[in-house]
Amino acid sequence: MKNTAIPLLSVSVLLIAGCTNSFSRVREAINQAPDWYDARRKEIRGEGYPKLAEVQEIPVDQLPGKTLPDSAARVDILQAYFDSNERAEPPVDVAGQMAVLLKRVEAEFAGLPADPDFLTQEEIAQIQAAFNVPRVTEGLKVKRK
């Protein structure tokens, strides 16, 4: 019996020492846990929530539906203020404004002046007359024959 008692006693001492060591490691890990760990643990346990008897009652003047007419009146006031502002007026000719913008952007990409009507018809006729030299045009007619 002496032969079996000593090994059993030593095994039990080793088990107790191992369990104590593992418990201390678990306690150390819990102490080093992040800040959210305690809050999460309380949430899982159901702690920190108010008891039903501790829930405050809503005052009669703040019951759902009682404040809606006041809110609607405030919305109407704000809407009237918004509508009276000149910046809130929608543009009248959106398609026309977009067409003008398109022409301007295309002219900028083509390297042309932004305003396509930069010359009057008289100015165009003067430029054409300046390039309409009789000797050149008559010379071309003679060569063609």
mmCIF file with all atom_site columns, C-alpha atoms in Angstrom:
data_model
loop_
_atom_site.group_PDB
_atom_site.id
_atom_site.type_symbol
_atom_site.label_atom_id
_atom_site.label_alt_id
_atom_site.label_comp_id
_atom_site.label_asym_id
_atom_site.label_entity_id
_atom_site.label_seq_id
_atom_site.pdbx_PDB_ins_code
_atom_site.Cartn_x
_atom_site.Cartn_y
_atom_site.Cartn_z
_atom_site.occupancy
_atom_site.B_iso_or_equiv
_atom_site.pdbx_formal_charge
_atom_site.auth_seq_id
_atom_site.auth_comp_id
_atom_site.auth_asym_id
_atom_site.auth_atom_id
_atom_site.pdbx_PDB_model_num
ATOM 1   C CA . MET A 1 1   ? 0.000   0.000  0.000    1.00 0.00 ? 1   MET A CA 1
ATOM 2   C CA . LYS A 1 2   ? 2.943   2.254  0.610    1.00 0.00 ? 2   LYS A CA 1
ATOM 3   C CA . ASN A 1 3   ? 3.975   1.769  -2.960   1.00 0.00 ? 3   ASN A CA 1
ATOM 4   C CA . THR A 1 4   ? 0.637   3.016  -4.375   1.00 0.00 ? 4   THR A CA 1
ATOM 5   C CA . ALA A 1 5   ? -0.036  5.754  -1.813   1.00 0.00 ? 5   ALA A CA 1
ATOM 6   C CA . ILE A 1 6   ? 3.075   7.762  -2.623   1.00 0.00 ? 6   ILE A CA 1
ATOM 7   C CA . PRO A 1 7   ? 2.430   7.941  -6.410   1.00 0.00 ? 7   PRO A CA 1
ATOM 8   C CA . LEU A 1 8   ? -1.261  8.735  -5.856   1.00 0.00 ? 8   LEU A CA 1
ATOM 9   C CA . LEU A 1 9   ? -0.373  11.434 -3.352   1.00 0.00 ? 9   LEU A CA 1
ATOM 10  C CA . SER A 1 10  ? 2.219   12.940 -5.684   1.00 0.00 ? 10  SER A CA 1
ATOM 11  C CA . VAL A 1 11  ? -0.224  12.867 -8.642   1.00 0.00 ? 11  VAL A CA 1
ATOM 12  C CA . SER A 1 12  ? -2.902  14.646 -6.594   1.00 0.00 ? 12  SER A CA 1
ATOM 13  C CA . VAL A 1 13  ? -0.368  17.277 -5.448   1.00 0.00 ? 13  VAL A CA 1
ATOM 14  C CA . LEU A 1 14  ? 0.686   17.824 -9.069   1.00 0.00 ? 14  LEU A CA 1
ATOM 15  C CA . LEU A 1 15  ? -2.960  18.131 -10.154  1.00 0.00 ? 15  LEU A CA 1
ATOM 16  C CA . ILE A 1 16  ? -3.698  20.680 -7.434   1.00 0.00 ? 16  ILE A CA 1
ATOM 17  C CA . ALA A 1 17  ? -0.599  22.664 -8.378   1.00 0.00 ? 17  ALA A CA 1
ATOM 18  C CA . GLY A 1 18  ? -1.559  22.576 -12.062  1.00 0.00 ? 18  GLY A CA 1
ATOM 19  C CA . CYS A 1 19  ? -5.123  23.666 -11.362  1.00 0.00 ? 19  CYS A CA 1
ATOM 20  C CA . THR A 1 20  ? -3.911  26.480 -9.130   1.00 0.00 ? 20  THR A CA 1
ATOM 21  C CA . ASN A 1 21  ? -1.537  27.591 -11.862  1.00 0.00 ? 21  ASN A CA 1
ATOM 22  C CA . SER A 1 22  ? -4.299  27.516 -14.502  1.00 0.00 ? 22  SER A CA 1
ATOM 23  C CA . PHE A 1 23  ? -6.694  29.438 -12.218  1.00 0.00 ? 23  PHE A CA 1
ATOM 24  C CA . SER A 1 24  ? -4.077  32.123 -11.683  1.00 0.00 ? 24  SER A CA 1
ATOM 25  C CA . ARG A 1 25  ? -3.527  32.345 -15.453  1.00 0.00 ? 25  ARG A CA 1
ATOM 26  C CA . VAL A 1 26  ? -7.277  32.726 -16.057  1.00 0.00 ? 26  VAL A CA 1
ATOM 27  C CA . ARG A 1 27  ? -7.494  35.416 -13.353  1.00 0.00 ? 27  ARG A CA 1
ATOM 28  C CA . GLU A 1 28  ? -4.506  37.225 -14.893  1.00 0.00 ? 28  GLU A CA 1
ATOM 29  C CA . ALA A 1 29  ? -6.095  37.060 -18.358  1.00 0.00 ? 29  ALA A CA 1
ATOM 30  C CA . ILE A 1 30  ? -9.348  38.475 -17.007  1.00 0.00 ? 30  ILE A CA 1
ATOM 31  C CA . ASN A 1 31  ? -7.505  41.322 -15.321  1.00 0.00 ? 31  ASN A CA 1
ATOM 32  C CA . GLN A 1 32  ? -5.719  42.142 -18.598  1.00 0.00 ? 32  GLN A CA 1
ATOM 33  C CA . ALA A 1 33  ? -8.952  42.064 -20.645  1.00 0.00 ? 33  ALA A CA 1
ATOM 34  C CA . PRO A 1 34  ? -9.856  45.128 -22.737  1.00 0.00 ? 34  PRO A CA 1
ATOM 35  C CA . ASP A 1 35  ? -12.236 47.795 -21.445  1.00 0.00 ? 35  ASP A CA 1
ATOM 36  C CA . TRP A 1 36  ? -15.256 46.509 -23.342  1.00 0.00 ? 36  TRP A CA 1
ATOM 37  C CA . TYR A 1 37  ? -14.950 43.052 -21.774  1.00 0.00 ? 37  TYR A CA 1
ATOM 38  C CA . ASP A 1 38  ? -16.553 44.011 -18.451  1.00 0.00 ? 38  ASP A CA 1
ATOM 39  C CA . ALA A 1 39  ? -19.431 45.780 -20.165  1.00 0.00 ? 39  ALA A CA 1
ATOM 40  C CA . ARG A 1 40  ? -20.017 42.783 -22.404  1.00 0.00 ? 40  ARG A CA 1
ATOM 41  C CA . ARG A 1 41  ? -19.892 40.380 -19.458  1.00 0.00 ? 41  ARG A CA 1
ATOM 42  C CA . LYS A 1 42  ? -22.487 42.474 -17.591  1.00 0.00 ? 42  LYS A CA 1
ATOM 43  C CA . GLU A 1 43  ? -24.653 42.555 -20.699  1.00 0.00 ? 43  GLU A CA 1
ATOM 44  C CA . ILE A 1 44  ? -24.535 38.770 -21.048  1.00 0.00 ? 44  ILE A CA 1
ATOM 45  C CA . ARG A 1 45  ? -25.460 38.342 -17.393  1.00 0.00 ? 45  ARG A CA 1
ATOM 46  C CA . GLY A 1 46  ? -28.324 40.812 -17.815  1.00 0.00 ? 46  GLY A CA 1
ATOM 47  C CA . GLU A 1 47  ? -26.898 43.257 -15.313  1.00 0.00 ? 47  GLU A CA 1
ATOM 48  C CA . GLY A 1 48  ? -27.114 47.035 -15.625  1.00 0.00 ? 48  GLY A CA 1
ATOM 49  C CA . TYR A 1 49  ? -30.572 47.151 -17.151  1.00 0.00 ? 49  TYR A CA 1
ATOM 50  C CA . PRO A 1 50  ? -33.269 49.071 -15.279  1.00 0.00 ? 50  PRO A CA 1
ATOM 51  C CA . LYS A 1 51  ? -35.942 47.131 -13.492  1.00 0.00 ? 51  LYS A CA 1
ATOM 52  C CA . LEU A 1 52  ? -39.461 47.474 -14.801  1.00 0.00 ? 52  LEU A CA 1
ATOM 53  C CA . ALA A 1 53  ? -40.495 49.382 -11.687  1.00 0.00 ? 53  ALA A CA 1
ATOM 54  C CA . GLU A 1 54  ? -37.678 51.896 -12.261  1.00 0.00 ? 54  GLU A CA 1
ATOM 55  C CA . VAL A 1 55  ? -38.736 52.862 -15.810  1.00 0.00 ? 55  VAL A CA 1
ATOM 56  C CA . GLN A 1 56  ? -39.996 56.434 -15.835  1.00 0.00 ? 56  GLN A CA 1
ATOM 57  C CA . GLU A 1 57  ? -43.428 57.222 -17.149  1.00 0.00 ? 57  GLU A CA 1
ATOM 58  C CA . ILE A 1 58  ? -43.792 59.553 -20.116  1.00 0.00 ? 58  ILE A CA 1
ATOM 59  C CA . PRO A 1 59  ? -45.476 62.838 -19.159  1.00 0.00 ? 59  PRO A CA 1
ATOM 60  C CA . VAL A 1 60  ? -48.978 63.270 -20.522  1.00 0.00 ? 60  VAL A CA 1
ATOM 61  C CA . ASP A 1 61  ? -48.008 66.269 -22.684  1.00 0.00 ? 61  ASP A CA 1
ATOM 62  C CA . GLN A 1 62  ? -45.229 64.237 -24.332  1.00 0.00 ? 62  GLN A CA 1
ATOM 63  C CA . LEU A 1 63  ? -47.190 61.108 -25.210  1.00 0.00 ? 63  LEU A CA 1
ATOM 64  C CA . PRO A 1 64  ? -46.659 59.879 -28.769  1.00 0.00 ? 64  PRO A CA 1
ATOM 65  C CA . GLY A 1 65  ? -49.017 61.761 -31.055  1.00 0.00 ? 65  GLY A CA 1
ATOM 66  C CA . LYS A 1 66  ? -49.450 64.720 -28.711  1.00 0.00 ? 66  LYS A CA 1
ATOM 67  C CA . THR A 1 67  ? -46.334 66.507 -29.995  1.00 0.00 ? 67  THR A CA 1
ATOM 68  C CA . LEU A 1 68  ? -47.049 65.813 -33.672  1.00 0.00 ? 68  LEU A CA 1
ATOM 69  C CA . PRO A 1 69  ? -49.315 68.868 -34.211  1.00 0.00 ? 69  PRO A CA 1
ATOM 70  C CA . ASP A 1 70  ? -46.620 71.137 -32.731  1.00 0.00 ? 70  ASP A CA 1
ATOM 71  C CA . SER A 1 71  ? -44.030 69.523 -34.975  1.00 0.00 ? 71  SER A CA 1
ATOM 72  C CA . ALA A 1 72  ? -46.268 69.925 -38.003  1.00 0.00 ? 72  ALA A CA 1
ATOM 73  C CA . ALA A 1 73  ? -46.788 73.610 -37.204  1.00 0.00 ? 73  ALA A CA 1
ATOM 74  C CA . ARG A 1 74  ? -43.024 74.107 -36.927  1.00 0.00 ? 74  ARG A CA 1
ATOM 75  C CA . VAL A 1 75  ? -42.492 72.319 -40.237  1.00 0.00 ? 75  VAL A CA 1
ATOM 76  C CA . ASP A 1 76  ? -45.074 74.609 -41.863  1.00 0.00 ? 76  ASP A CA 1
ATOM 77  C CA . ILE A 1 77  ? -43.260 77.701 -40.521  1.00 0.00 ? 77  ILE A CA 1
ATOM 78  C CA . LEU A 1 78  ? -39.911 76.452 -41.786  1.00 0.00 ? 78  LEU A CA 1
ATOM 79  C CA . GLN A 1 79  ? -41.388 75.519 -45.169  1.00 0.00 ? 79  GLN A CA 1
ATOM 80  C CA . ALA A 1 80  ? -42.899 79.005 -45.536  1.00 0.00 ? 80  ALA A CA 1
ATOM 81  C CA . TYR A 1 81  ? -39.546 80.562 -44.647  1.00 0.00 ? 81  TYR A CA 1
ATOM 82  C CA . PHE A 1 82  ? -37.789 78.357 -47.191  1.00 0.00 ? 82  PHE A CA 1
ATOM 83  C CA . ASP A 1 83  ? -40.316 79.125 -49.916  1.00 0.00 ? 83  ASP A CA 1
ATOM 84  C CA . SER A 1 84  ? -40.000 82.886 -49.325  1.00 0.00 ? 84  SER A CA 1
ATOM 85  C CA . ASN A 1 85  ? -36.239 82.777 -49.890  1.00 0.00 ? 85  ASN A CA 1
ATOM 86  C CA . GLU A 1 86  ? -35.248 83.821 -53.419  1.00 0.00 ? 86  GLU A CA 1
ATOM 87  C CA . ARG A 1 87  ? -32.608 81.102 -53.627  1.00 0.00 ? 87  ARG A CA 1
ATOM 88  C CA . ALA A 1 88  ? -35.291 78.438 -53.208  1.00 0.00 ? 88  ALA A CA 1
ATOM 89  C CA . GLU A 1 89  ? -37.072 79.329 -56.451  1.00 0.00 ? 89  GLU A CA 1
ATOM 90  C CA . PRO A 1 90  ? -36.569 76.651 -59.101  1.00 0.00 ? 90  PRO A CA 1
ATOM 91  C CA . PRO A 1 91  ? -35.110 77.741 -62.452  1.00 0.00 ? 91  PRO A CA 1
ATOM 92  C CA . VAL A 1 92  ? -37.667 78.391 -65.162  1.00 0.00 ? 92  VAL A CA 1
ATOM 93  C CA . ASP A 1 93  ? -35.923 77.170 -68.321  1.00 0.00 ? 93  ASP A CA 1
ATOM 94  C CA . VAL A 1 94  ? -33.698 74.302 -67.235  1.00 0.00 ? 94  VAL A CA 1
ATOM 95  C CA . ALA A 1 95  ? -33.440 72.727 -70.699  1.00 0.00 ? 95  ALA A CA 1
ATOM 96  C CA . GLY A 1 96  ? -32.508 76.056 -72.295  1.00 0.00 ? 96  GLY A CA 1
ATOM 97  C CA . GLN A 1 97  ? -29.884 76.739 -69.645  1.00 0.00 ? 97  GLN A CA 1
ATOM 98  C CA . MET A 1 98  ? -28.421 73.284 -70.172  1.00 0.00 ? 98  MET A CA 1
ATOM 99  C CA . ALA A 1 99  ? -28.273 73.836 -73.951  1.00 0.00 ? 99  ALA A CA 1
ATOM 100 C CA . VAL A 1 100 ? -26.437 77.145 -73.480  1.00 0.00 ? 100 VAL A CA 1
ATOM 101 C CA . LEU A 1 101 ? -24.012 75.490 -71.089  1.00 0.00 ? 101 LEU A CA 1
ATOM 102 C CA . LEU A 1 102 ? -23.446 72.642 -73.556  1.00 0.00 ? 102 LEU A CA 1
ATOM 103 C CA . LYS A 1 103 ? -22.641 75.075 -76.389  1.00 0.00 ? 103 LYS A CA 1
ATOM 104 C CA . ARG A 1 104 ? -20.242 76.999 -74.172  1.00 0.00 ? 104 ARG A CA 1
ATOM 105 C CA . VAL A 1 105 ? -18.410 73.859 -73.042  1.00 0.00 ? 105 VAL A CA 1
ATOM 106 C CA . GLU A 1 106 ? -18.174 72.515 -76.616  1.00 0.00 ? 106 GLU A CA 1
ATOM 107 C CA . ALA A 1 107 ? -16.816 75.866 -77.814  1.00 0.00 ? 107 ALA A CA 1
ATOM 108 C CA . GLU A 1 108 ? -14.212 75.881 -75.040  1.00 0.00 ? 108 GLU A CA 1
ATOM 109 C CA . PHE A 1 109 ? -13.059 72.395 -76.052  1.00 0.00 ? 109 PHE A CA 1
ATOM 110 C CA . ALA A 1 110 ? -12.910 73.417 -79.713  1.00 0.00 ? 110 ALA A CA 1
ATOM 111 C CA . GLY A 1 111 ? -10.877 76.521 -78.838  1.00 0.00 ? 111 GLY A CA 1
ATOM 112 C CA . LEU A 1 112 ? -13.591 78.874 -80.037  1.00 0.00 ? 112 LEU A CA 1
ATOM 113 C CA . PRO A 1 113 ? -14.850 81.925 -78.188  1.00 0.00 ? 113 PRO A CA 1
ATOM 114 C CA . ALA A 1 114 ? -17.579 81.110 -75.693  1.00 0.00 ? 114 ALA A CA 1
ATOM 115 C CA . ASP A 1 115 ? -20.222 83.246 -77.439  1.00 0.00 ? 115 ASP A CA 1
ATOM 116 C CA . PRO A 1 116 ? -20.985 81.825 -80.907  1.00 0.00 ? 116 PRO A CA 1
ATOM 117 C CA . ASP A 1 117 ? -22.606 85.114 -82.036  1.00 0.00 ? 117 ASP A CA 1
ATOM 118 C CA . PHE A 1 118 ? -19.397 87.122 -81.761  1.00 0.00 ? 118 PHE A CA 1
ATOM 119 C CA . LEU A 1 119 ? -19.670 88.431 -85.340  1.00 0.00 ? 119 LEU A CA 1
ATOM 120 C CA . THR A 1 120 ? -22.580 90.255 -86.899  1.00 0.00 ? 120 THR A CA 1
ATOM 121 C CA . GLN A 1 121 ? -23.751 89.513 -90.445  1.00 0.00 ? 121 GLN A CA 1
ATOM 122 C CA . GLU A 1 122 ? -22.222 92.792 -91.663  1.00 0.00 ? 122 GLU A CA 1
ATOM 123 C CA . GLU A 1 123 ? -18.833 91.879 -90.234  1.00 0.00 ? 123 GLU A CA 1
ATOM 124 C CA . ILE A 1 124 ? -19.011 88.463 -91.873  1.00 0.00 ? 124 ILE A CA 1
ATOM 125 C CA . ALA A 1 125 ? -19.835 90.101 -95.242  1.00 0.00 ? 125 ALA A CA 1
ATOM 126 C CA . GLN A 1 126 ? -16.867 92.473 -94.855  1.00 0.00 ? 126 GLN A CA 1
ATOM 127 C CA . ILE A 1 127 ? -14.496 89.590 -94.148  1.00 0.00 ? 127 ILE A CA 1
ATOM 128 C CA . GLN A 1 128 ? -15.806 87.639 -97.147  1.00 0.00 ? 128 GLN A CA 1
ATOM 129 C CA . ALA A 1 129 ? -15.411 90.737 -99.352  1.00 0.00 ? 129 ALA A CA 1
ATOM 130 C CA . ALA A 1 130 ? -11.810 91.169 -98.153  1.00 0.00 ? 130 ALA A CA 1
ATOM 131 C CA . PHE A 1 131 ? -10.971 87.631 -99.275  1.00 0.00 ? 131 PHE A CA 1
ATOM 132 C CA . ASN A 1 132 ? -12.930 87.877 -102.506 1.00 0.00 ? 132 ASN A CA 1
ATOM 133 C CA . VAL A 1 133 ? -10.088 89.117 -104.709 1.00 0.00 ? 133 VAL A CA 1
ATOM 134 C CA . PRO A 1 134 ? -11.158 89.301 -108.407 1.00 0.00 ? 134 PRO A CA 1
ATOM 135 C CA . ARG A 1 135 ? -7.842  88.244 -109.907 1.00 0.00 ? 135 ARG A CA 1
ATOM 136 C CA . VAL A 1 136 ? -7.781  85.040 -107.868 1.00 0.00 ? 136 VAL A CA 1
ATOM 137 C CA . THR A 1 137 ? -11.339 84.090 -108.566 1.00 0.00 ? 137 THR A CA 1
ATOM 138 C CA . GLU A 1 138 ? -11.066 85.075 -112.270 1.00 0.00 ? 138 GLU A CA 1
ATOM 139 C CA . GLY A 1 139 ? -7.786  83.207 -112.602 1.00 0.00 ? 139 GLY A CA 1
ATOM 140 C CA . LEU A 1 140 ? -9.387  80.067 -111.261 1.00 0.00 ? 140 LEU A CA 1
ATOM 141 C CA . LYS A 1 141 ? -12.246 80.376 -113.737 1.00 0.00 ? 141 LYS A CA 1
ATOM 142 C CA . VAL A 1 142 ? -9.865  80.760 -116.679 1.00 0.00 ? 142 VAL A CA 1
ATOM 143 C CA . LYS A 1 143 ? -7.829  77.714 -115.706 1.00 0.00 ? 143 LYS A CA 1
ATOM 144 C CA . ARG A 1 144 ? -10.896 75.566 -115.336 1.00 0.00 ? 144 ARG A CA 1
ATOM 145 C CA . LYS A 1 145 ? -11.977 76.177 -118.943 1.00 0.00 ? 145 LYS A CA 1
#
